[in-house]
Short mmCIF file of C-alpha atoms in Angstrom, two decimals:
data_model
loop_
_atom_site.label_atom_id
_atom_site.label_comp_id
_atom_site.label_asym_id
_atom_site.label_seq_id
_atom_site.Cartn_x
_atom_site.Cartn_y
_atom_site.Cartn_z
CA SER A 1040 191.86 -152.18 309.06
CA LEU A 1041 189.40 -149.29 309.33
CA PHE A 1042 186.22 -150.54 310.93
CA ALA A 1043 184.13 -147.40 310.38
CA SER A 1044 184.45 -143.74 309.33
CA GLU A 1045 182.23 -140.70 309.71
CA GLN A 1046 182.63 -136.90 309.74
CA ILE A 1047 181.53 -134.78 312.66
CA VAL A 1048 181.44 -131.02 313.20
CA HIS A 1049 182.75 -129.79 316.52
CA SER A 1050 184.24 -126.69 318.10
CA TYR A 1051 188.01 -126.44 317.80
CA PRO A 1052 190.39 -123.50 318.34
CA HIS A 1053 191.50 -121.70 315.20
CA CYS A 1054 194.07 -118.96 314.67
CA TRP A 1055 192.25 -115.61 314.66
CA ARG A 1056 194.58 -114.26 311.98
CA CYS A 1057 195.09 -117.07 309.42
CA LYS A 1058 191.87 -118.99 310.33
CA GLN A 1059 193.74 -122.34 310.39
CA PRO A 1060 193.32 -124.97 313.16
CA VAL A 1061 195.70 -124.54 316.06
CA ILE A 1062 198.18 -127.36 316.70
CA PHE A 1063 199.24 -127.80 320.32
CA ARG A 1064 202.60 -129.14 321.38
CA ALA A 1065 204.26 -129.36 324.78
CA THR A 1066 207.58 -127.48 325.00
CA THR A 1067 209.85 -126.20 327.71
CA GLN A 1068 209.14 -122.51 328.41
CA TRP A 1069 210.71 -119.56 330.21
CA PHE A 1070 208.80 -117.84 333.00
CA ILE A 1071 209.06 -114.73 335.15
CA SER A 1072 207.82 -115.48 338.65
CA MET A 1073 205.11 -113.17 339.99
CA GLU A 1074 206.02 -114.04 343.58
CA LYS A 1075 209.82 -113.95 343.58
CA ASN A 1076 211.13 -110.52 344.56
CA ASP A 1077 207.50 -109.56 345.33
CA LEU A 1078 206.77 -108.61 341.71
CA ARG A 1079 203.00 -109.05 342.10
CA LYS A 1080 202.94 -107.09 345.37
CA LYS A 1081 205.02 -104.24 343.89
CA ALA A 1082 202.81 -104.02 340.82
CA LEU A 1083 199.58 -103.93 342.85
CA ASN A 1084 200.99 -101.26 345.15
CA ALA A 1085 202.00 -99.12 342.15
CA ILE A 1086 198.52 -99.45 340.64
CA ASP A 1087 196.96 -98.09 343.82
CA THR A 1088 199.45 -95.45 344.92
CA LYS A 1089 201.58 -94.26 342.00
CA VAL A 1090 199.36 -94.17 338.90
CA GLN A 1091 196.31 -92.16 337.90
CA TRP A 1092 193.83 -94.25 335.90
CA ILE A 1093 191.63 -92.49 333.33
CA PRO A 1094 188.82 -93.48 333.52
CA ALA A 1095 188.88 -94.74 337.09
CA TRP A 1096 187.57 -98.20 336.18
CA GLY A 1097 190.92 -98.87 334.49
CA ARG A 1098 192.40 -99.37 337.95
CA ASP A 1099 190.05 -102.23 338.80
CA ARG A 1100 190.56 -103.87 335.42
CA ILE A 1101 194.35 -104.09 335.57
CA TYR A 1102 194.43 -104.69 339.34
CA ASN A 1103 192.21 -107.76 339.05
CA MET A 1104 194.27 -109.10 336.15
CA ILE A 1105 197.59 -108.82 337.96
CA GLU A 1106 196.15 -110.00 341.27
CA SER A 1107 195.02 -113.31 339.77
CA ARG A 1108 197.48 -113.86 336.92
CA PRO A 1109 199.87 -116.85 336.91
CA ASP A 1110 203.61 -116.54 336.33
CA TRP A 1111 204.50 -114.75 333.10
CA CYS A 1112 205.49 -117.07 330.26
CA ILE A 1113 207.95 -114.92 328.25
CA SER A 1114 209.10 -117.44 325.62
CA ARG A 1115 207.63 -118.11 322.20
CA GLN A 1116 208.52 -120.53 319.44
CA ARG A 1117 208.71 -118.41 316.27
CA GLN A 1118 210.98 -118.03 313.26
CA TRP A 1119 211.65 -114.37 314.05
CA GLY A 1120 211.92 -112.14 317.09
CA VAL A 1121 214.28 -111.07 319.85
CA PRO A 1122 216.18 -114.16 321.04
CA ILE A 1123 216.22 -115.30 324.64
CA MET A 1124 219.92 -115.16 325.44
CA ALA A 1125 220.71 -118.51 327.00
CA LEU A 1126 222.85 -121.53 326.26
CA LEU A 1127 221.51 -125.09 326.60
CA CYS A 1128 223.74 -127.90 327.84
CA LYS A 1129 223.48 -130.85 325.43
CA ASP A 1130 224.58 -133.26 328.17
CA CYS A 1131 221.94 -132.50 330.82
CA GLY A 1132 219.49 -130.15 329.11
CA GLU A 1133 219.89 -127.37 331.69
CA ALA A 1134 220.09 -123.72 330.64
CA TRP A 1135 222.85 -121.24 331.42
CA ASN A 1136 223.07 -117.46 331.21
CA ASP A 1137 224.86 -114.75 333.09
CA ALA A 1138 224.13 -111.02 333.52
CA LYS A 1139 227.61 -109.86 332.48
CA TRP A 1140 227.58 -112.13 329.42
CA MET A 1141 224.08 -110.95 328.45
CA HIS A 1142 225.18 -107.29 328.59
CA GLU A 1143 228.12 -108.20 326.37
CA MET A 1144 225.75 -109.85 323.90
CA ALA A 1145 223.53 -106.76 323.94
CA ASP A 1146 226.54 -104.59 323.09
CA ARG A 1147 227.30 -106.86 320.14
CA PHE A 1148 223.66 -106.58 319.00
CA ALA A 1149 223.97 -102.79 319.05
CA LYS A 1150 227.06 -102.87 316.82
CA HIS A 1151 225.82 -105.56 314.43
CA PRO A 1152 224.29 -104.38 311.09
CA THR A 1153 221.14 -106.45 311.64
CA GLY A 1154 220.88 -106.03 315.40
CA CYS A 1155 219.79 -109.07 317.35
CA ASP A 1156 220.09 -111.27 314.25
CA TYR A 1157 223.71 -111.54 315.38
CA TRP A 1158 222.48 -114.30 317.70
CA TYR A 1159 221.36 -116.41 314.76
CA GLU A 1160 224.22 -115.50 312.39
CA ALA A 1161 227.26 -115.78 314.66
CA PRO A 1162 228.99 -119.15 315.01
CA LEU A 1163 228.45 -120.98 318.31
CA GLU A 1164 232.09 -120.72 319.38
CA GLU A 1165 231.88 -116.93 319.11
CA ILE A 1166 228.94 -116.81 321.51
CA VAL A 1167 229.95 -119.43 324.10
CA PRO A 1168 232.46 -118.04 326.63
CA GLU A 1169 235.83 -119.77 326.38
CA GLY A 1170 236.09 -122.80 328.67
CA LEU A 1171 232.50 -122.55 329.89
CA LYS A 1172 231.39 -125.62 331.83
CA CYS A 1173 227.83 -126.49 332.76
CA PRO A 1174 227.35 -125.73 336.49
CA HIS A 1175 224.98 -128.71 336.73
CA CYS A 1176 226.91 -131.53 335.06
CA GLY A 1177 230.28 -130.05 334.08
CA GLY A 1178 229.63 -130.68 330.39
CA GLN A 1179 231.01 -128.43 327.67
CA HIS A 1180 228.67 -129.25 324.80
CA TRP A 1181 226.41 -126.26 324.14
CA GLU A 1182 223.72 -125.11 321.77
CA LYS A 1183 221.96 -121.75 321.43
CA GLU A 1184 218.42 -121.31 322.81
CA ASP A 1185 216.22 -120.69 319.78
CA ASP A 1186 213.08 -119.45 321.61
CA ILE A 1187 212.25 -115.78 321.26
CA LEU A 1188 210.91 -113.32 323.80
CA ASP A 1189 207.18 -112.77 324.02
CA VAL A 1190 206.45 -109.65 321.94
CA TRP A 1191 204.62 -108.17 324.94
CA PHE A 1192 207.94 -108.23 326.77
CA ASP A 1193 209.41 -106.27 323.85
CA SER A 1194 206.67 -103.65 323.96
CA GLY A 1195 206.85 -103.54 327.75
CA THR A 1196 210.45 -102.32 327.54
CA SER A 1197 209.62 -99.35 325.27
CA PHE A 1198 209.92 -96.90 328.17
CA ALA A 1199 213.62 -97.82 328.47
CA ALA A 1200 214.27 -97.70 324.72
CA VAL A 1201 212.49 -94.37 324.25
CA LEU A 1202 212.31 -92.31 327.44
CA GLU A 1203 215.53 -93.34 329.15
CA SER A 1204 217.73 -93.20 326.05
CA ARG A 1205 216.78 -89.74 324.75
CA PRO A 1206 218.11 -86.65 326.54
CA GLU A 1207 215.12 -84.51 325.53
CA LEU A 1208 212.70 -86.89 327.27
CA SER A 1209 212.25 -87.98 330.86
CA ALA A 1210 210.99 -91.03 332.68
CA PRO A 1211 208.50 -92.06 333.86
CA ALA A 1212 206.10 -91.05 331.10
CA ASP A 1213 203.43 -88.51 331.99
CA LEU A 1214 200.84 -90.57 330.12
CA TYR A 1215 200.38 -93.93 328.43
CA LEU A 1216 197.51 -93.86 325.95
CA GLU A 1217 195.88 -96.90 324.34
CA GLY A 1218 192.68 -98.91 323.97
CA SER A 1219 191.00 -100.90 326.73
CA ASP A 1220 192.50 -104.20 325.51
CA GLN A 1221 195.94 -102.97 326.64
CA HIS A 1222 195.17 -103.55 330.32
CA ARG A 1223 196.19 -107.11 329.53
CA GLY A 1224 198.75 -105.98 326.94
CA TRP A 1225 201.04 -102.96 326.81
CA PHE A 1226 199.92 -101.34 330.10
CA HIS A 1227 200.29 -104.71 331.81
CA SER A 1228 203.68 -105.78 330.44
CA SER A 1229 205.17 -102.28 330.84
CA LEU A 1230 204.19 -102.21 334.50
CA LEU A 1231 205.67 -105.64 335.24
CA VAL A 1232 208.94 -104.94 333.39
CA ALA A 1233 209.41 -101.53 335.04
CA GLU A 1234 208.55 -102.78 338.53
CA GLY A 1235 210.81 -105.80 338.08
CA THR A 1236 213.79 -103.74 336.91
CA ARG A 1237 213.23 -100.20 338.23
CA ASN A 1238 210.93 -100.70 341.27
CA ASP A 1239 208.69 -97.98 339.81
CA PRO A 1240 205.90 -97.89 337.22
CA PRO A 1241 206.84 -96.55 333.75
CA TYR A 1242 203.96 -94.07 333.72
CA LYS A 1243 202.30 -91.48 335.94
CA ALA A 1244 198.89 -91.80 334.30
CA VAL A 1245 197.17 -94.26 331.98
CA LEU A 1246 194.35 -93.21 329.68
CA THR A 1247 192.09 -95.80 328.08
CA HIS A 1248 189.93 -95.10 325.03
CA GLY A 1249 187.25 -97.03 323.21
CA TYR A 1250 187.22 -98.15 319.59
CA VAL A 1251 185.99 -96.42 316.46
CA VAL A 1252 182.76 -97.93 315.16
CA ASP A 1253 180.45 -96.93 312.33
CA GLY A 1254 177.29 -94.85 312.68
CA ASP A 1255 175.29 -97.98 313.58
CA GLY A 1256 177.72 -98.99 316.31
CA ARG A 1257 179.30 -101.84 314.32
CA LYS A 1258 183.02 -102.59 314.59
CA MET A 1259 184.89 -101.43 311.52
CA SER A 1260 185.87 -104.36 309.34
CA LYS A 1261 187.34 -104.69 305.86
CA SER A 1262 185.08 -107.67 305.20
CA ILE A 1263 181.97 -105.62 306.03
CA GLY A 1264 183.29 -102.69 304.03
CA ASN A 1265 182.56 -100.03 306.67
CA VAL A 1266 186.15 -98.92 307.28
CA ILE A 1267 186.79 -95.18 306.98
CA ALA A 1268 190.44 -94.24 306.48
CA PRO A 1269 191.58 -91.10 308.35
CA GLN A 1270 193.37 -89.80 305.24
CA GLU A 1271 190.11 -89.97 303.28
CA LEU A 1272 188.43 -87.84 305.94
CA ILE A 1273 191.30 -85.34 305.92
CA ASP A 1274 191.20 -85.11 302.13
CA LYS A 1275 187.45 -84.45 302.20
CA TYR A 1276 186.92 -82.39 305.36
CA GLY A 1277 190.38 -81.27 306.46
CA ALA A 1278 192.38 -82.20 309.54
CA GLU A 1279 190.53 -79.61 311.65
CA ILE A 1280 187.25 -81.50 311.33
CA VAL A 1281 188.88 -84.84 312.15
CA ARG A 1282 190.42 -83.39 315.31
CA LEU A 1283 187.14 -81.69 316.17
CA TRP A 1284 185.37 -85.05 315.83
CA VAL A 1285 187.91 -86.72 318.12
CA SER A 1286 187.43 -84.00 320.73
CA SER A 1287 183.64 -84.07 320.48
CA VAL A 1288 183.10 -87.70 321.46
CA GLU A 1289 183.26 -89.46 324.81
CA TYR A 1290 186.39 -91.44 323.93
CA ARG A 1291 186.13 -93.66 327.02
CA GLU A 1292 183.36 -95.53 325.21
CA ASP A 1293 183.21 -96.82 321.63
CA ILE A 1294 183.37 -93.89 319.22
CA ARG A 1295 180.91 -93.57 316.35
CA ILE A 1296 181.75 -91.96 313.03
CA SER A 1297 179.67 -91.46 309.89
CA GLU A 1298 179.08 -88.90 307.17
CA GLN A 1299 176.10 -87.53 309.12
CA ILE A 1300 178.17 -87.07 312.29
CA LEU A 1301 180.94 -85.33 310.38
CA GLY A 1302 178.40 -83.15 308.59
CA ARG A 1303 177.11 -81.85 311.93
CA LEU A 1304 180.67 -81.13 313.04
CA VAL A 1305 181.33 -79.18 309.84
CA ASP A 1306 178.40 -76.95 310.78
CA ALA A 1307 179.70 -76.59 314.35
CA TYR A 1308 183.15 -75.70 313.04
CA ARG A 1309 181.72 -72.98 310.79
CA ARG A 1310 179.87 -71.45 313.72
CA ILE A 1311 183.06 -71.29 315.80
CA ARG A 1312 185.09 -69.98 312.86
CA ASN A 1313 182.49 -67.37 311.86
CA THR A 1314 182.25 -66.11 315.45
CA CYS A 1315 186.00 -65.54 315.51
CA ARG A 1316 185.92 -63.99 312.06
CA PHE A 1317 183.28 -61.50 313.18
CA ILE A 1318 185.39 -60.52 316.19
CA LEU A 1319 188.46 -60.03 313.99
CA GLY A 1320 186.45 -57.73 311.74
CA THR A 1321 185.35 -55.57 314.67
CA ILE A 1322 188.88 -55.05 316.07
CA ASN A 1323 190.64 -54.54 312.75
CA ASP A 1324 191.51 -50.89 313.52
CA LEU A 1325 192.44 -51.49 317.16
CA THR A 1326 195.91 -50.62 318.48
CA ARG A 1327 197.51 -51.23 321.85
CA ALA A 1328 197.10 -47.54 322.66
CA ASP A 1329 193.33 -47.86 322.10
CA LEU A 1330 192.91 -50.61 324.71
CA LEU A 1331 191.12 -49.48 327.86
CA PRO A 1332 192.04 -50.61 331.38
CA LEU A 1333 189.65 -53.24 332.69
CA ASP A 1334 188.22 -50.92 335.33
CA GLN A 1335 187.22 -48.44 332.61
CA LEU A 1336 185.19 -50.89 330.53
CA LEU A 1337 181.45 -50.50 330.31
CA PRO A 1338 179.64 -52.88 332.70
CA LEU A 1339 178.40 -55.21 329.94
CA ASP A 1340 181.90 -55.57 328.48
CA ARG A 1341 183.32 -56.23 331.92
CA TYR A 1342 180.75 -58.97 332.45
CA ALA A 1343 181.53 -60.45 329.02
CA LEU A 1344 185.18 -60.82 330.04
CA HIS A 1345 184.10 -62.48 333.27
CA ALA A 1346 182.06 -65.02 331.28
CA ALA A 1347 184.96 -65.56 328.86
CA ALA A 1348 187.37 -66.16 331.74
CA GLN A 1349 185.01 -68.74 333.24
CA VAL A 1350 184.86 -70.55 329.90
CA HIS A 1351 188.66 -70.38 329.61
CA ASP A 1352 189.10 -71.92 333.07
CA ARG A 1353 186.62 -74.72 332.27
CA VAL A 1354 188.38 -75.51 328.99
CA GLN A 1355 191.86 -75.51 330.55
CA ASP A 1356 190.65 -77.77 333.38
CA ALA A 1357 189.13 -80.10 330.79
CA TYR A 1358 192.45 -80.34 328.94
CA MET A 1359 194.31 -81.14 332.15
CA THR A 1360 191.88 -83.93 333.04
CA TYR A 1361 191.71 -85.26 329.44
CA ASP A 1362 187.97 -84.46 329.20
CA PHE A 1363 188.28 -83.39 325.57
CA HIS A 1364 184.54 -83.64 324.85
CA LYS A 1365 184.06 -80.90 327.46
CA VAL A 1366 186.48 -78.73 325.47
CA TYR A 1367 184.41 -79.11 322.31
CA HIS A 1368 180.99 -78.66 323.91
CA THR A 1369 182.12 -75.71 326.04
CA LEU A 1370 183.68 -73.86 323.10
CA HIS A 1371 180.78 -74.61 320.76
CA ASN A 1372 178.09 -73.58 323.24
CA TYR A 1373 180.02 -70.46 324.16
CA CYS A 1374 180.46 -69.31 320.56
CA VAL A 1375 176.90 -70.14 319.49
CA THR A 1376 174.98 -69.09 322.61
CA ASP A 1377 176.86 -66.75 324.94
CA LEU A 1378 178.67 -64.89 322.19
CA SER A 1379 176.73 -64.94 318.93
CA ALA A 1380 173.21 -65.04 320.34
CA VAL A 1381 173.73 -62.68 323.28
CA TYR A 1382 176.84 -60.54 323.65
CA LEU A 1383 177.75 -59.99 319.98
CA ASP A 1384 174.10 -59.45 319.11
CA ILE A 1385 173.86 -56.70 321.75
CA LEU A 1386 177.20 -55.17 320.70
CA LYS A 1387 176.37 -54.72 317.02
CA ASP A 1388 174.53 -51.43 317.62
CA ARG A 1389 177.42 -50.01 319.64
CA LEU A 1390 180.10 -51.27 317.22
CA TYR A 1391 178.35 -50.08 314.08
CA SER A 1392 176.65 -46.88 315.26
CA SER A 1393 179.04 -45.32 317.80
CA ALA A 1394 181.84 -43.00 316.77
CA PRO A 1395 184.98 -44.99 315.81
CA ALA A 1396 187.12 -43.71 318.70
CA SER A 1397 184.33 -43.37 321.26
CA LYS A 1398 184.59 -45.00 324.67
CA GLU A 1399 181.52 -47.11 323.82
CA ARG A 1400 183.25 -48.67 320.82
CA ARG A 1401 186.73 -48.90 322.33
CA SER A 1402 185.30 -50.60 325.42
CA ALA A 1403 183.63 -53.22 323.26
CA GLN A 1404 186.77 -53.69 321.14
CA THR A 1405 188.96 -54.06 324.23
CA ALA A 1406 186.69 -56.76 325.63
CA LEU A 1407 186.57 -58.56 322.28
CA TYR A 1408 190.37 -58.51 321.97
CA HIS A 1409 190.93 -60.02 325.43
CA LEU A 1410 188.12 -62.48 324.82
CA LEU A 1411 189.61 -63.62 321.48
CA CYS A 1412 193.06 -64.04 323.05
CA MET A 1413 191.58 -66.53 325.51
CA LEU A 1414 189.56 -68.20 322.78
CA VAL A 1415 192.53 -68.91 320.46
CA ARG A 1416 194.46 -70.45 323.34
CA ASP A 1417 191.51 -72.73 324.06
CA MET A 1418 191.07 -73.68 320.39
CA ALA A 1419 194.73 -74.24 319.51
CA PRO A 1420 195.22 -77.88 320.66
CA VAL A 1421 192.19 -79.02 318.59
CA LEU A 1422 191.57 -76.41 315.90
CA SER A 1423 195.28 -75.79 315.41
CA PHE A 1424 195.25 -74.35 311.87
CA THR A 1425 192.23 -72.16 312.59
CA ALA A 1426 193.71 -70.78 315.81
CA GLU A 1427 196.98 -70.01 314.01
CA GLU A 1428 195.11 -68.31 311.18
CA ILE A 1429 193.11 -66.20 313.65
CA PHE A 1430 196.28 -65.26 315.53
CA HIS A 1431 198.01 -64.01 312.37
CA HIS A 1432 194.96 -61.92 311.46
CA LEU A 1433 195.11 -60.00 314.74
CA PRO A 1434 196.25 -56.39 314.26
CA ASN A 1435 200.07 -56.41 314.14
CA ASP A 1436 200.35 -54.07 317.10
CA LEU A 1437 198.47 -56.56 319.31
CA ARG A 1438 200.66 -59.62 318.65
CA ASP A 1439 203.77 -58.49 320.57
CA ASP A 1440 206.06 -60.10 317.97
CA VAL A 1441 205.04 -63.58 319.14
CA PRO A 1442 205.65 -65.87 316.12
CA THR A 1443 202.84 -68.37 316.62
CA VAL A 1444 199.72 -68.99 318.68
CA PHE A 1445 201.56 -71.89 320.30
CA ALA A 1446 204.14 -69.50 321.77
CA LEU A 1447 201.55 -67.42 323.62
CA PRO A 1448 202.04 -67.41 327.41
CA PRO A 1449 199.20 -68.69 329.62
CA VAL A 1450 196.41 -66.28 330.58
CA ASP A 1451 195.70 -65.48 334.21
CA SER A 1452 191.90 -65.39 334.39
CA LYS A 1453 191.67 -63.86 337.88
CA PRO A 1454 191.78 -60.17 336.80
CA TYR A 1455 188.75 -60.79 334.55
CA LEU A 1456 186.53 -62.40 337.18
CA LEU A 1457 183.79 -60.45 338.96
CA GLU A 1458 182.66 -60.72 342.56
CA ASP A 1459 179.94 -63.27 343.24
CA GLY A 1460 177.24 -60.70 343.98
CA VAL A 1461 177.82 -58.76 340.76
CA ARG A 1462 177.89 -61.98 338.76
CA ASP A 1463 174.57 -63.04 340.27
CA ASP A 1464 172.98 -59.72 339.26
CA TRP A 1465 174.06 -60.29 335.65
CA ASN A 1466 172.55 -63.77 335.73
CA VAL A 1467 169.26 -62.19 336.86
CA LEU A 1468 169.45 -59.67 334.01
CA LEU A 1469 170.04 -62.47 331.51
CA ALA A 1470 166.97 -64.25 332.86
CA VAL A 1471 164.94 -61.03 332.41
CA ARG A 1472 166.27 -60.78 328.84
CA GLY A 1473 164.95 -64.27 328.17
CA ALA A 1474 161.55 -63.24 329.54
CA VAL A 1475 161.49 -60.17 327.27
CA THR A 1476 162.37 -62.28 324.22
CA ARG A 1477 159.55 -64.69 325.05
CA ALA A 1478 157.10 -61.82 325.49
CA ILE A 1479 158.00 -60.34 322.07
CA GLU A 1480 157.80 -63.65 320.21
CA PRO A 1481 153.96 -63.80 319.87
CA LEU A 1482 153.97 -60.35 318.20
CA ARG A 1483 156.73 -61.46 315.86
CA ARG A 1484 154.85 -64.68 315.10
CA ASP A 1485 151.69 -62.73 314.27
CA SER A 1486 153.72 -60.31 312.08
CA VAL A 1487 152.82 -57.35 314.31
CA VAL A 1488 156.55 -56.63 314.55
CA GLY A 1489 159.41 -57.91 312.44
CA HIS A 1490 162.34 -57.32 314.79
CA SER A 1491 162.76 -56.66 318.48
CA LEU A 1492 163.85 -53.09 317.57
CA ASP A 1493 160.28 -52.51 316.34
CA THR A 1494 159.06 -52.72 319.96
CA SER A 1495 158.74 -50.61 323.06
CA VAL A 1496 159.00 -52.66 326.24
CA THR A 1497 157.88 -51.84 329.76
CA LEU A 1498 159.26 -53.91 332.61
CA TYR A 1499 156.92 -54.02 335.61
CA VAL A 1500 159.27 -55.04 338.38
CA ALA A 1501 159.24 -55.58 342.11
CA ASP A 1502 161.39 -53.21 344.17
CA GLU A 1503 164.16 -55.78 344.77
CA LEU A 1504 164.40 -56.66 341.07
CA ARG A 1505 164.43 -52.99 340.08
CA GLU A 1506 167.25 -52.35 342.51
CA ARG A 1507 169.32 -55.18 341.01
CA LEU A 1508 168.73 -54.08 337.42
CA GLU A 1509 169.57 -50.45 338.06
CA GLY A 1510 172.58 -51.42 340.15
CA LEU A 1511 174.29 -52.84 337.08
CA HIS A 1512 174.52 -49.36 335.51
CA THR A 1513 174.08 -50.70 332.01
CA ASP A 1514 171.95 -49.53 329.10
CA LEU A 1515 168.93 -51.81 329.47
CA ARG A 1516 167.41 -50.68 326.18
CA ALA A 1517 170.53 -51.78 324.31
CA PHE A 1518 170.78 -54.97 326.37
CA PHE A 1519 167.27 -56.07 325.37
CA ILE A 1520 167.75 -54.80 321.76
CA VAL A 1521 164.51 -52.80 321.74
CA SER A 1522 163.84 -49.19 320.70
CA GLN A 1523 162.35 -48.00 323.98
CA LEU A 1524 162.50 -49.48 327.47
CA HIS A 1525 160.70 -48.31 330.61
CA LEU A 1526 160.73 -49.50 334.23
CA ALA A 1527 157.54 -49.35 336.28
CA PRO A 1528 156.35 -50.75 339.63
CA LEU A 1529 154.97 -54.26 339.47
CA ALA A 1530 151.69 -53.02 341.01
CA GLU A 1531 151.02 -50.95 337.88
CA ALA A 1532 151.19 -53.93 335.52
CA PRO A 1533 148.09 -54.08 333.29
CA ALA A 1534 146.08 -57.25 332.88
CA ASP A 1535 147.61 -58.01 329.47
CA ALA A 1536 151.24 -57.79 330.71
CA VAL A 1537 153.09 -61.08 330.31
CA GLN A 1538 153.82 -62.80 333.60
CA ASP A 1539 156.94 -64.94 333.20
CA ALA A 1540 157.09 -68.09 335.31
CA GLU A 1541 160.91 -68.19 335.27
CA VAL A 1542 161.51 -64.72 336.76
CA ALA A 1543 159.83 -63.74 340.02
CA GLY A 1544 158.64 -60.17 340.48
CA LEU A 1545 158.40 -59.39 336.77
CA ALA A 1546 155.71 -58.66 334.19
CA VAL A 1547 156.47 -57.55 330.64
CA GLY A 1548 154.45 -55.18 328.52
CA VAL A 1549 155.16 -55.04 324.78
CA ALA A 1550 153.91 -52.49 322.25
CA LYS A 1551 154.97 -51.16 318.87
CA ALA A 1552 157.81 -48.66 319.18
CA ALA A 1553 156.87 -44.99 319.07
CA GLY A 1554 158.30 -42.62 316.46
CA GLU A 1555 160.07 -43.43 313.22
CA LYS A 1556 162.95 -45.73 312.34
CA CYS A 1557 166.44 -44.22 312.08
CA GLU A 1558 167.87 -45.36 308.78
CA ARG A 1559 171.38 -45.64 310.26
CA CYS A 1560 170.87 -47.56 313.53
CA TRP A 1561 167.31 -48.86 312.89
CA ILE A 1562 166.18 -47.74 316.35
CA TYR A 1563 162.81 -45.99 316.47
CA SER A 1564 162.93 -42.43 317.77
CA THR A 1565 160.38 -39.66 318.35
CA GLU A 1566 163.13 -37.10 317.68
CA LEU A 1567 163.99 -38.17 314.16
CA GLY A 1568 165.20 -35.23 312.07
CA SER A 1569 165.96 -32.94 315.03
CA ASP A 1570 169.20 -32.15 313.19
CA PRO A 1571 168.25 -30.49 309.86
CA ALA A 1572 171.53 -31.72 308.33
CA HIS A 1573 170.41 -35.31 308.86
CA PRO A 1574 166.61 -35.44 308.59
CA THR A 1575 166.45 -39.27 308.57
CA LEU A 1576 168.69 -39.86 311.60
CA CYS A 1577 168.07 -39.97 315.32
CA PRO A 1578 169.95 -37.46 317.53
CA ARG A 1579 172.65 -40.00 318.45
CA CYS A 1580 173.46 -40.92 314.87
CA ALA A 1581 173.33 -37.29 313.76
CA LYS A 1582 175.90 -36.40 316.43
CA VAL A 1583 178.19 -39.24 315.32
CA MET A 1584 177.91 -38.19 311.68
CA ALA A 1585 178.86 -34.65 312.62
CA GLU A 1586 182.02 -35.95 314.29
CA LEU A 1587 183.12 -38.12 311.35
CA PRO A 1588 185.61 -36.67 308.86
CA GLU A 1589 184.17 -35.85 305.45
CA ALA A 1590 184.54 -38.55 302.84
#
């Protein structure tokens, strides 16, 4: 008789997948001992001495788990899976298996149409060795073990199934790559299986990444409706943008994605692509015979190659250490700042106004060619289609019959690098350029001038600074993109000269450029029309026009 009844609400474990209450039952299980054969000790030693963990905290995470874990329960009670090959004695309940017999069973699995289902489909007498007696009680009544292996044991053996069975691959793996939950999963089981059977870890390095979340940092979930399918992104933006997004984030943490984030990357991609497209346009007529030796390049072009080589080395180092966000940021900043806003901006006058075959233009083209060759190598792993497209738009004579950008040999950056002292002088000149730009800006803001070429600049410099600037042997007027440039002692600086806090020993005087504007190069000149054949051109442009063949 029921005396009373009431309903209560209490916490109870539920299956995370089907949401149903979990039913517990006690069953006999199979275990791998962590102490026998020093499995725990071997695994901990491998973690510390044989594996690189990326990021470094991955070492502590897996070390602590293995250090404190109990014996490994490798059996599960499921309707499907890889069977545990053992026979159970009906008389005493003890289990029997044998290494030779297990290898024989594995060979049968390999030949059977449905693989390990042979265990379930074959009759008992076909599986039990003839005349087998139980070593514990002498009985001969057997049944098949129907437990399956833990699926983590299955995944932990993937190194043997993949790396060791394929002649084109080698073991151990250079890298295992997965999310941070795999320190207790795939990374963990693979290490224990390999150490237990091979006495070595299955990997040389382990890289752990975070999880993709939405723009607000929420985990992607079908029930929330914030899941973004990769194929949808590829269909809308292209695979280049998806790879660029992957390379732009700090993958060691959770990774955000949204339409706004992708929109910014589309803009970044266009800047990189347009920079390369501009360079391709400027070297379109270049042949291998036109290339100048490095020691014959103009000083600015030689410095540009030095800067490009430094970028190349940083990008290659970032690839080797899996710091992919450094690849993206380095390439983007280089294309937008060092190239587009500085070097290419300075070069435009020389590329457009110099005679086609002049040393001034060929020097610039040579530098741009070498620079682009380094750039496509750096882009190729991420912007694969774009790098390939750029490579095939290089002048045919400069491709050396290499079929693809991915077949290009590595670049040795050492010949491009400058000595430290020379490099430091260029850094000083760049700082002076920044000071000149800042000094011109108020006149541009007040509409006194429209472009830096509308100005005449006087640099009032200390003796040491003057010595460094003149020692570079470069055209300072062209470098600062002004029409006239003069150097004067710092002591002669007038009261209205701009003193720049970032550059010691410098004052900048800015005035409107003298003379009239050349309609070809846009540089102001007091000698406009000195050649009667070209009354609207400066002497330089008139000379170039005289050298050009008639249309």
